[in-house]
CSV table of C-alpha atoms and ligand atoms in Angstrom, one decimal:
chain,number,residue,atom,x,y,z
B,14,MET,CA,122.0,168.2,99.3
B,15,LYS,CA,122.8,170.3,95.7
B,16,HIS,CA,125.9,171.9,95.0
B,17,PHE,CA,126.7,174.8,92.5
B,18,ILE,CA,129.7,173.3,90.3
B,19,THR,CA,127.4,173.4,87.0
B,20,THR,CA,124.4,174.9,85.7
B,21,THR,CA,123.7,172.0,84.0
B,22,ASP,CA,122.3,170.4,87.5
B,23,TRP,CA,120.1,174.0,87.9
B,24,SER,CA,116.5,174.3,85.9
B,25,GLN,CA,116.5,177.4,83.8
B,26,ASN,CA,113.3,178.7,86.0
B,27,GLU,CA,116.0,178.0,89.3
B,28,LEU,CA,118.3,179.7,87.2
B,29,GLN,CA,116.0,182.6,86.7
B,30,ASN,CA,115.2,182.8,90.6
B,31,MET,CA,118.5,182.9,91.5
B,32,ILE,CA,119.0,186.2,89.5
B,33,ASP,CA,115.3,187.4,90.0
B,34,GLU,CA,116.8,187.6,93.9
B,35,ALA,CA,120.3,188.9,93.3
B,36,ASN,CA,118.3,191.7,91.4
B,37,ALA,CA,116.1,192.0,94.9
B,38,PHE,CA,119.8,192.2,96.7
B,39,LYS,CA,121.3,194.6,94.1
B,40,SER,CA,117.9,196.1,94.4
B,41,GLY,CA,118.7,196.8,98.5
B,42,MET,CA,117.6,193.7,99.9
B,43,GLN,CA,119.3,192.8,103.1
B,44,SER,CA,119.8,189.5,104.5
B,45,ASN,CA,121.0,187.6,107.6
B,46,ALA,CA,121.1,184.2,106.3
B,47,LEU,CA,124.8,183.1,106.4
B,48,HIS,CA,124.4,184.6,110.4
B,49,ASN,CA,126.7,182.7,112.1
B,50,LYS,CA,127.8,180.4,109.3
B,51,SER,CA,131.0,180.6,107.5
B,52,VAL,CA,132.6,179.7,104.0
B,53,ALA,CA,135.6,178.4,102.9
B,54,LEU,CA,137.2,180.2,99.7
B,55,LEU,CA,139.5,177.8,98.1
B,56,PHE,CA,141.5,179.2,95.6
B,57,PHE,CA,144.2,177.4,93.9
B,58,ASN,CA,144.3,180.4,91.1
B,59,PRO,CA,144.9,183.9,91.5
B,60,SER,CA,141.4,186.2,91.3
B,61,LEU,CA,140.3,189.6,91.8
B,62,ARG,CA,136.7,189.8,91.3
B,63,THR,CA,135.6,186.2,92.5
B,64,ARG,CA,137.5,186.7,96.1
B,65,THR,CA,136.9,190.0,96.4
B,66,SER,CA,133.1,189.3,95.6
B,67,PHE,CA,132.6,186.2,97.3
B,68,GLU,CA,133.9,187.2,101.0
B,69,LEU,CA,132.2,191.2,100.6
B,70,GLY,CA,129.6,189.0,99.7
B,71,CYS,CA,129.6,186.5,102.4
B,72,TRP,CA,130.3,189.4,104.9
B,73,GLN,CA,127.0,191.0,103.6
B,74,LEU,CA,125.1,188.4,104.7
B,75,GLY,CA,126.1,188.2,108.1
B,76,GLY,CA,128.4,185.5,107.8
B,77,HIS,CA,132.7,185.0,107.6
B,78,ALA,CA,134.6,183.6,105.3
B,79,VAL,CA,137.9,181.9,105.2
B,80,VAL,CA,140.3,182.0,102.3
B,81,LEU,CA,142.5,179.7,101.9
B,82,GLU,CA,145.2,178.8,99.0
B,83,PRO,CA,146.4,175.0,98.8
B,84,GLY,CA,150.6,175.4,98.1
B,85,LYS,CA,150.9,178.9,99.3
B,86,SER,CA,149.2,179.6,102.5
B,87,ALA,CA,147.4,175.8,103.2
B,88,TRP,CA,149.0,172.4,102.5
B,89,PRO,CA,149.3,171.2,99.2
B,90,LEU,CA,146.6,169.1,98.3
B,91,GLU,CA,146.7,165.7,97.0
B,92,PHE,CA,143.8,164.3,94.6
B,93,LYS,CA,145.0,160.6,93.2
B,94,PHE,CA,143.4,157.8,95.0
B,95,GLY,CA,145.6,155.2,96.0
B,96,GLU,CA,149.1,156.8,95.8
B,97,GLU,CA,151.9,156.9,97.9
B,98,MET,CA,152.1,160.9,99.0
B,99,ASN,CA,156.2,160.4,97.9
B,100,GLY,CA,155.3,164.1,96.3
B,101,LEU,CA,155.0,168.2,97.4
B,102,ALA,CA,151.5,167.0,98.9
B,103,GLU,CA,151.4,167.3,102.8
B,104,GLU,CA,147.4,166.4,102.6
B,105,HIS,CA,145.1,164.3,100.8
B,106,VAL,CA,141.5,165.6,99.4
B,107,ILE,CA,139.9,163.1,101.4
B,108,GLU,CA,141.0,165.3,104.8
B,109,ALA,CA,141.3,168.2,104.1
B,110,ALA,CA,137.0,168.7,102.4
B,111,GLN,CA,135.9,166.7,105.6
B,112,VAL,CA,137.7,168.8,108.4
B,113,LEU,CA,136.3,172.1,106.1
B,114,SER,CA,133.0,170.3,106.6
B,115,ARG,CA,133.3,170.2,110.6
B,116,TYR,CA,134.4,174.1,110.5
B,117,CYS,CA,132.1,175.8,107.3
B,118,ASP,CA,128.7,175.5,106.2
B,119,LEU,CA,129.8,176.4,102.4
B,120,ILE,CA,133.3,175.5,100.3
B,121,ALA,CA,134.1,176.9,97.5
B,122,ILE,CA,136.8,176.3,94.6
B,123,ARG,CA,138.9,177.9,92.2
B,124,ALA,CA,141.1,175.1,90.8
B,125,PHE,CA,142.0,175.5,87.2
B,126,PRO,CA,142.8,172.8,84.3
B,127,LYS,CA,146.9,172.2,84.8
B,128,PHE,CA,147.0,172.6,81.2
B,129,GLU,CA,148.7,169.4,80.4
B,130,ASN,CA,146.5,166.6,79.4
B,131,TRP,CA,142.4,167.7,78.7
B,132,ASP,CA,141.5,164.2,79.2
B,133,GLU,CA,142.5,164.4,82.8
B,134,ASP,CA,141.6,168.4,82.5
B,135,LYS,CA,138.2,167.8,81.5
B,136,GLN,CA,137.6,165.6,84.4
B,137,ASP,CA,137.1,168.1,86.9
B,138,ASN,CA,138.5,166.4,89.7
B,139,VAL,CA,139.6,168.7,92.0
B,140,ILE,CA,136.3,169.7,92.6
B,141,ASN,CA,134.5,166.7,92.2
B,142,ALA,CA,136.4,165.2,94.6
B,143,PHE,CA,135.5,167.7,97.5
B,144,ALA,CA,131.6,167.4,96.6
B,145,LYS,CA,132.4,163.5,97.3
B,146,TYR,CA,133.9,163.7,100.6
B,147,ALA,CA,132.3,166.9,101.6
B,148,SER,CA,129.1,167.1,104.0
B,149,VAL,CA,128.7,171.0,103.4
B,150,PRO,CA,127.7,172.3,99.6
B,151,VAL,CA,130.6,173.1,97.6
B,152,ILE,CA,130.6,175.8,95.2
B,153,ASN,CA,132.3,176.7,91.2
B,154,MET,CA,134.4,179.7,91.1
B,155,GLU,CA,135.6,178.4,87.9
B,156,THR,CA,137.3,174.9,87.0
B,157,ILE,CA,136.3,174.1,83.5
B,158,THR,CA,133.6,176.3,83.7
B,159,HIS,CA,132.5,179.7,85.5
B,160,PRO,CA,128.9,179.1,87.0
B,161,CYS,CA,128.9,182.5,88.8
B,162,GLN,CA,130.1,184.5,85.6
B,163,GLU,CA,126.7,182.8,83.6
B,164,LEU,CA,124.2,184.0,86.3
B,165,ALA,CA,126.3,187.0,85.9
B,166,HIS,CA,126.0,187.3,82.5
B,167,MET,CA,122.4,186.5,82.0
B,168,MET,CA,121.9,188.9,84.8
B,169,ALA,CA,123.8,191.7,83.1
B,170,ILE,CA,122.3,190.3,79.5
B,171,GLN,CA,118.2,191.0,81.0
B,172,GLU,CA,119.2,194.5,82.6
B,173,GLN,CA,120.4,195.8,80.0
B,174,LEU,CA,118.0,194.7,76.8
B,175,SER,CA,115.5,195.7,79.2
B,176,GLN,CA,116.4,199.0,79.0
B,177,VAL,CA,117.3,199.4,75.4
B,178,ASN,CA,113.2,198.1,75.3
B,179,LYS,CA,114.7,194.4,74.1
B,180,THR,CA,111.9,193.0,76.4
B,181,HIS,CA,113.6,189.6,76.3
B,182,GLN,CA,116.6,187.6,75.6
B,183,LYS,CA,114.9,185.1,73.9
B,184,ASN,CA,116.3,184.2,69.7
B,185,LYS,CA,118.4,187.1,70.2
B,186,LYS,CA,121.0,187.2,68.3
B,187,TYR,CA,124.6,185.9,70.4
B,188,LEU,CA,127.8,186.2,69.0
B,189,LEU,CA,130.5,184.4,71.4
B,190,THR,CA,133.8,185.0,69.9
B,191,TRP,CA,137.0,183.8,70.2
B,192,THR,CA,139.5,186.6,70.7
B,193,TYR,CA,143.7,186.9,70.3
B,194,HIS,CA,145.6,186.5,73.8
B,195,PRO,CA,149.5,186.1,74.2
B,196,LYS,CA,149.3,182.7,76.1
B,197,PRO,CA,146.4,180.2,75.7
B,198,LEU,CA,144.0,180.7,78.3
B,199,ASN,CA,141.3,178.5,80.2
B,200,THR,CA,138.0,177.4,78.0
B,201,ALA,CA,135.5,177.8,81.6
B,202,VAL,CA,133.9,181.1,80.0
B,203,ALA,CA,133.2,179.8,77.0
B,204,ASN,CA,131.9,176.9,77.6
B,205,SER,CA,129.9,178.6,80.3
B,206,SER,CA,129.0,181.2,77.9
B,207,LEU,CA,127.5,178.2,75.7
B,208,LEU,CA,125.5,176.9,78.6
B,209,ILE,CA,123.7,180.2,80.1
B,210,ALA,CA,123.0,181.6,76.9
B,211,SER,CA,121.3,178.0,75.3
B,212,LYS,CA,120.2,177.2,78.5
B,213,PHE,CA,117.8,180.8,78.2
B,214,GLY,CA,116.9,180.5,74.4
B,215,MET,CA,119.6,182.4,72.6
B,216,ASP,CA,120.4,182.3,68.9
B,217,ILE,CA,124.2,181.5,69.4
B,218,THR,CA,127.3,181.6,67.3
B,219,LEU,CA,130.4,180.3,68.2
B,220,LEU,CA,133.1,182.0,66.3
B,221,CYS,CA,136.2,181.0,66.3
B,222,PRO,CA,139.3,180.9,63.8
B,223,ASN,CA,139.3,176.9,62.7
B,224,GLU,CA,138.2,173.8,64.0
B,225,SER,CA,140.9,173.6,66.2
B,226,TYR,CA,139.6,176.4,67.8
B,227,LEU,CA,136.2,174.3,68.6
B,228,LEU,CA,135.1,174.3,72.4
B,229,ASP,CA,135.2,170.8,74.5
B,230,GLU,CA,132.8,168.6,72.5
B,231,LYS,CA,130.7,167.7,75.9
B,232,TYR,CA,130.1,171.4,76.1
B,233,LEU,CA,129.1,171.5,72.6
B,234,SER,CA,126.6,169.0,73.1
B,235,LEU,CA,125.1,170.2,76.0
B,236,SER,CA,124.2,173.5,74.6
B,237,LYS,CA,123.1,171.8,71.4
B,238,GLN,CA,120.7,169.9,74.0
B,239,ASN,CA,119.3,173.1,76.1
B,240,ALA,CA,118.6,174.9,72.9
B,241,GLU,CA,116.7,172.3,71.6
B,242,GLU,CA,114.8,172.8,75.2
B,243,SER,CA,114.6,176.5,75.3
B,244,GLY,CA,114.1,176.9,71.6
B,245,GLY,CA,117.2,178.8,70.5
B,246,SER,CA,120.0,177.7,68.3
B,247,LEU,CA,123.6,177.5,68.2
B,248,GLN,CA,126.1,177.0,65.7
B,249,VAL,CA,129.5,177.4,64.2
B,250,SER,CA,131.5,180.0,62.5
B,251,HIS,CA,135.1,181.3,61.1
B,252,ASP,CA,134.1,183.8,59.1
B,253,ILE,CA,134.2,187.0,61.4
B,254,ALA,CA,131.6,189.3,59.1
B,255,SER,CA,128.8,187.7,58.8
B,256,ALA,CA,128.9,186.6,62.2
B,257,TYR,CA,129.1,189.6,63.7
B,258,GLU,CA,126.3,190.5,61.1
B,259,GLY,CA,123.2,191.3,63.0
B,260,ALA,CA,124.4,190.4,65.8
B,261,ASP,CA,122.8,191.8,69.6
B,262,ILE,CA,125.0,190.7,71.8
B,263,VAL,CA,129.1,190.2,71.8
B,264,TYR,CA,130.9,188.0,73.9
B,265,ALA,CA,134.8,187.5,73.6
B,266,LYS,CA,137.2,185.9,75.3
B,267,SER,CA,140.6,184.1,74.3
B,268,TRP,CA,141.1,180.0,74.7
B,269,GLY,CA,144.2,177.3,73.8
B,270,ALA,CA,143.3,175.1,71.4
B,271,LEU,CA,142.1,172.1,73.2
B,272,PRO,CA,143.7,169.5,70.4
B,273,TYR,CA,147.7,171.0,71.1
B,274,PHE,CA,146.7,170.8,74.5
B,275,GLY,CA,150.0,170.8,76.5
B,276,GLN,CA,152.2,171.5,73.1
B,277,TRP,CA,151.5,174.8,73.8
B,278,GLU,CA,154.7,176.0,72.0
B,279,ALA,CA,153.0,174.4,68.1
B,280,GLU,CA,149.7,175.9,69.1
B,281,LYS,CA,151.2,179.7,69.4
B,282,SER,CA,152.3,179.9,66.1
B,283,ILE,CA,148.5,179.6,64.9
B,284,ARG,CA,147.4,181.4,67.7
B,285,ASP,CA,150.1,183.7,66.5
B,286,GLN,CA,147.8,184.4,63.0
B,287,TYR,CA,145.1,185.4,64.7
B,288,LYS,CA,145.4,188.8,66.3
B,289,HIS,CA,143.3,190.2,64.5
B,290,PHE,CA,139.5,188.4,65.8
B,291,ILE,CA,140.2,192.0,68.6
B,292,VAL,CA,136.6,193.3,69.0
B,293,ASP,CA,136.9,196.5,67.1
B,294,GLU,CA,134.7,199.3,66.3
B,295,GLU,CA,134.4,197.8,62.6
B,296,LYS,CA,133.3,194.3,63.7
B,297,MET,CA,130.2,196.0,66.0
B,298,ALA,CA,129.3,198.2,63.4
B,299,LEU,CA,128.4,195.3,61.6
B,300,THR,CA,126.4,194.6,65.1
B,301,ASN,CA,122.3,195.0,65.3
B,302,ASP,CA,123.2,198.0,67.6
B,303,GLY,CA,124.7,195.5,69.7
B,304,LEU,CA,126.4,195.2,73.4
B,305,PHE,CA,129.6,193.7,74.6
B,306,SER,CA,130.9,192.2,77.6
B,307,HIS,CA,133.4,190.2,78.2
B,308,CYS,CA,134.0,188.7,81.7
B,309,LEU,CA,137.6,190.1,83.1
B,310,PRO,CA,140.2,190.6,83.2
B,311,LEU,CA,140.8,191.8,79.9
B,312,ARG,CA,144.1,192.9,78.1
B,313,ARG,CA,142.9,196.4,76.3
B,314,ASN,CA,144.1,196.7,72.2
B,315,VAL,CA,144.7,192.7,72.0
B,316,LYS,CA,141.5,191.3,73.2
B,317,ALA,CA,139.3,194.0,72.6
B,318,THR,CA,140.2,197.6,71.4
B,319,ASP,CA,139.9,200.9,73.7
B,320,ALA,CA,137.1,202.5,71.9
B,321,VAL,CA,135.2,199.3,72.4
B,322,MET,CA,136.1,198.7,76.2
B,323,ASP,CA,135.2,202.8,76.7
B,324,SER,CA,132.0,202.6,74.7
B,325,ASN,CA,127.8,202.9,75.8
B,326,TYR,CA,127.3,199.5,75.2
B,327,CYS,CA,130.3,197.9,77.1
B,328,PHE,CA,128.5,196.1,80.2
B,329,ALA,CA,131.4,194.4,80.9
B,330,ILE,CA,131.3,196.4,84.4
B,331,ASP,CA,128.0,195.4,85.4
B,332,GLU,CA,128.7,192.3,84.2
B,333,ALA,CA,131.4,192.3,87.4
B,334,GLU,CA,129.3,194.1,89.3
B,335,ASN,CA,126.7,191.6,89.3
B,336,ARG,CA,128.7,189.1,90.4
B,337,LEU,CA,128.2,190.3,94.0
B,338,HIS,CA,124.7,189.9,93.7
B,339,VAL,CA,124.7,186.5,92.0
B,340,GLN,CA,126.5,184.7,94.3
B,341,LYS,CA,125.1,186.3,97.4
B,342,ALA,CA,122.4,184.8,95.9
B,343,VAL,CA,123.6,181.1,95.3
B,344,MET,CA,124.7,181.3,98.5
B,345,SER,CA,121.1,182.1,100.3
B,346,GLN,CA,119.6,179.3,98.2
B,347,LEU,CA,122.2,176.8,99.0
B,348,ILE,CA,122.0,177.4,102.6
B,349,THR,CA,118.8,177.3,103.7
B,350,GLN,CA,118.3,174.3,100.6
G,419,CP,N1,136.2,187.2,86.0
G,419,CP,C1,136.2,186.5,87.2
G,419,CP,O1,136.2,185.6,87.5
G,419,CP,O2,137.4,187.5,87.5
G,419,CP,P1,138.9,187.1,88.4
G,419,CP,O3,139.5,186.0,87.5
G,419,CP,O4,139.1,188.4,88.9
G,419,CP,O5,137.9,186.4,89.9
């Protein structure tokens, strides 16, 4: 039984197969793949796109989604093992995962880092514990990576490049730029951006203010390995102008500096120096008639200007729509494996 926790577990061909099926759904293909089936959607954190697209996708496939918010509408859960449960948690993941597996055919999890200790958070303990104790496939709805966003992003890139007669994403210049945000955000989408662009052979530049804003070594290494296998490349830059020069795709995301994890007051004074990383028309003019996207939600005129968001080269809304189609493909494939 295979889970969809990270795209690292899936080959480029398998991922392309999911994107192809998503394209068929987008073109109107009907399916009852989830007829008489149910999906548990566990949200430890808020969502607009993920919750809506999973609930609707499940319904469109003939299934039923049960949304649970542990700690709010469901019991708070414990993920430490062998300890006296004297804290807030009323139930252990060991029981919760087994019980949900008796009711539901798939379990999907959104569990962001706690933002206190990266060495702990990077273990991805919540989703890995569910995968260990569940007897049904588990889907990642964003933890320290965001694989559903990856598929929606690559599907949108392929759509956009074929529209402008650039037939394939391979060796197109892909810029992942850090952007400012008043809060330290999750690195999940940034990790995922590198994973999927490298898997599909793009020439990636990771632009961030300085070495403190580099992503975790695990994802840099995995992306380099992907690039070696796919014929792509990965380089790091701290220079805005040269990084934007000639880019075909610009993807923006903000994240907190990992060396300051848990010491966010100290990090904020550094982060506040880099508000000029905002994506604006001046920077986009340096690109190769480049396209722009963001996973959303996005703070306008903080991460990207109104002009960029409202431009005809911004495909963020198409990417968001694709979440619905790719998740239907993921659920269909996991249920029939
Ligand atoms: N991109 C994304 O996952 O959006 P939500 O946080 O609204 O689900």
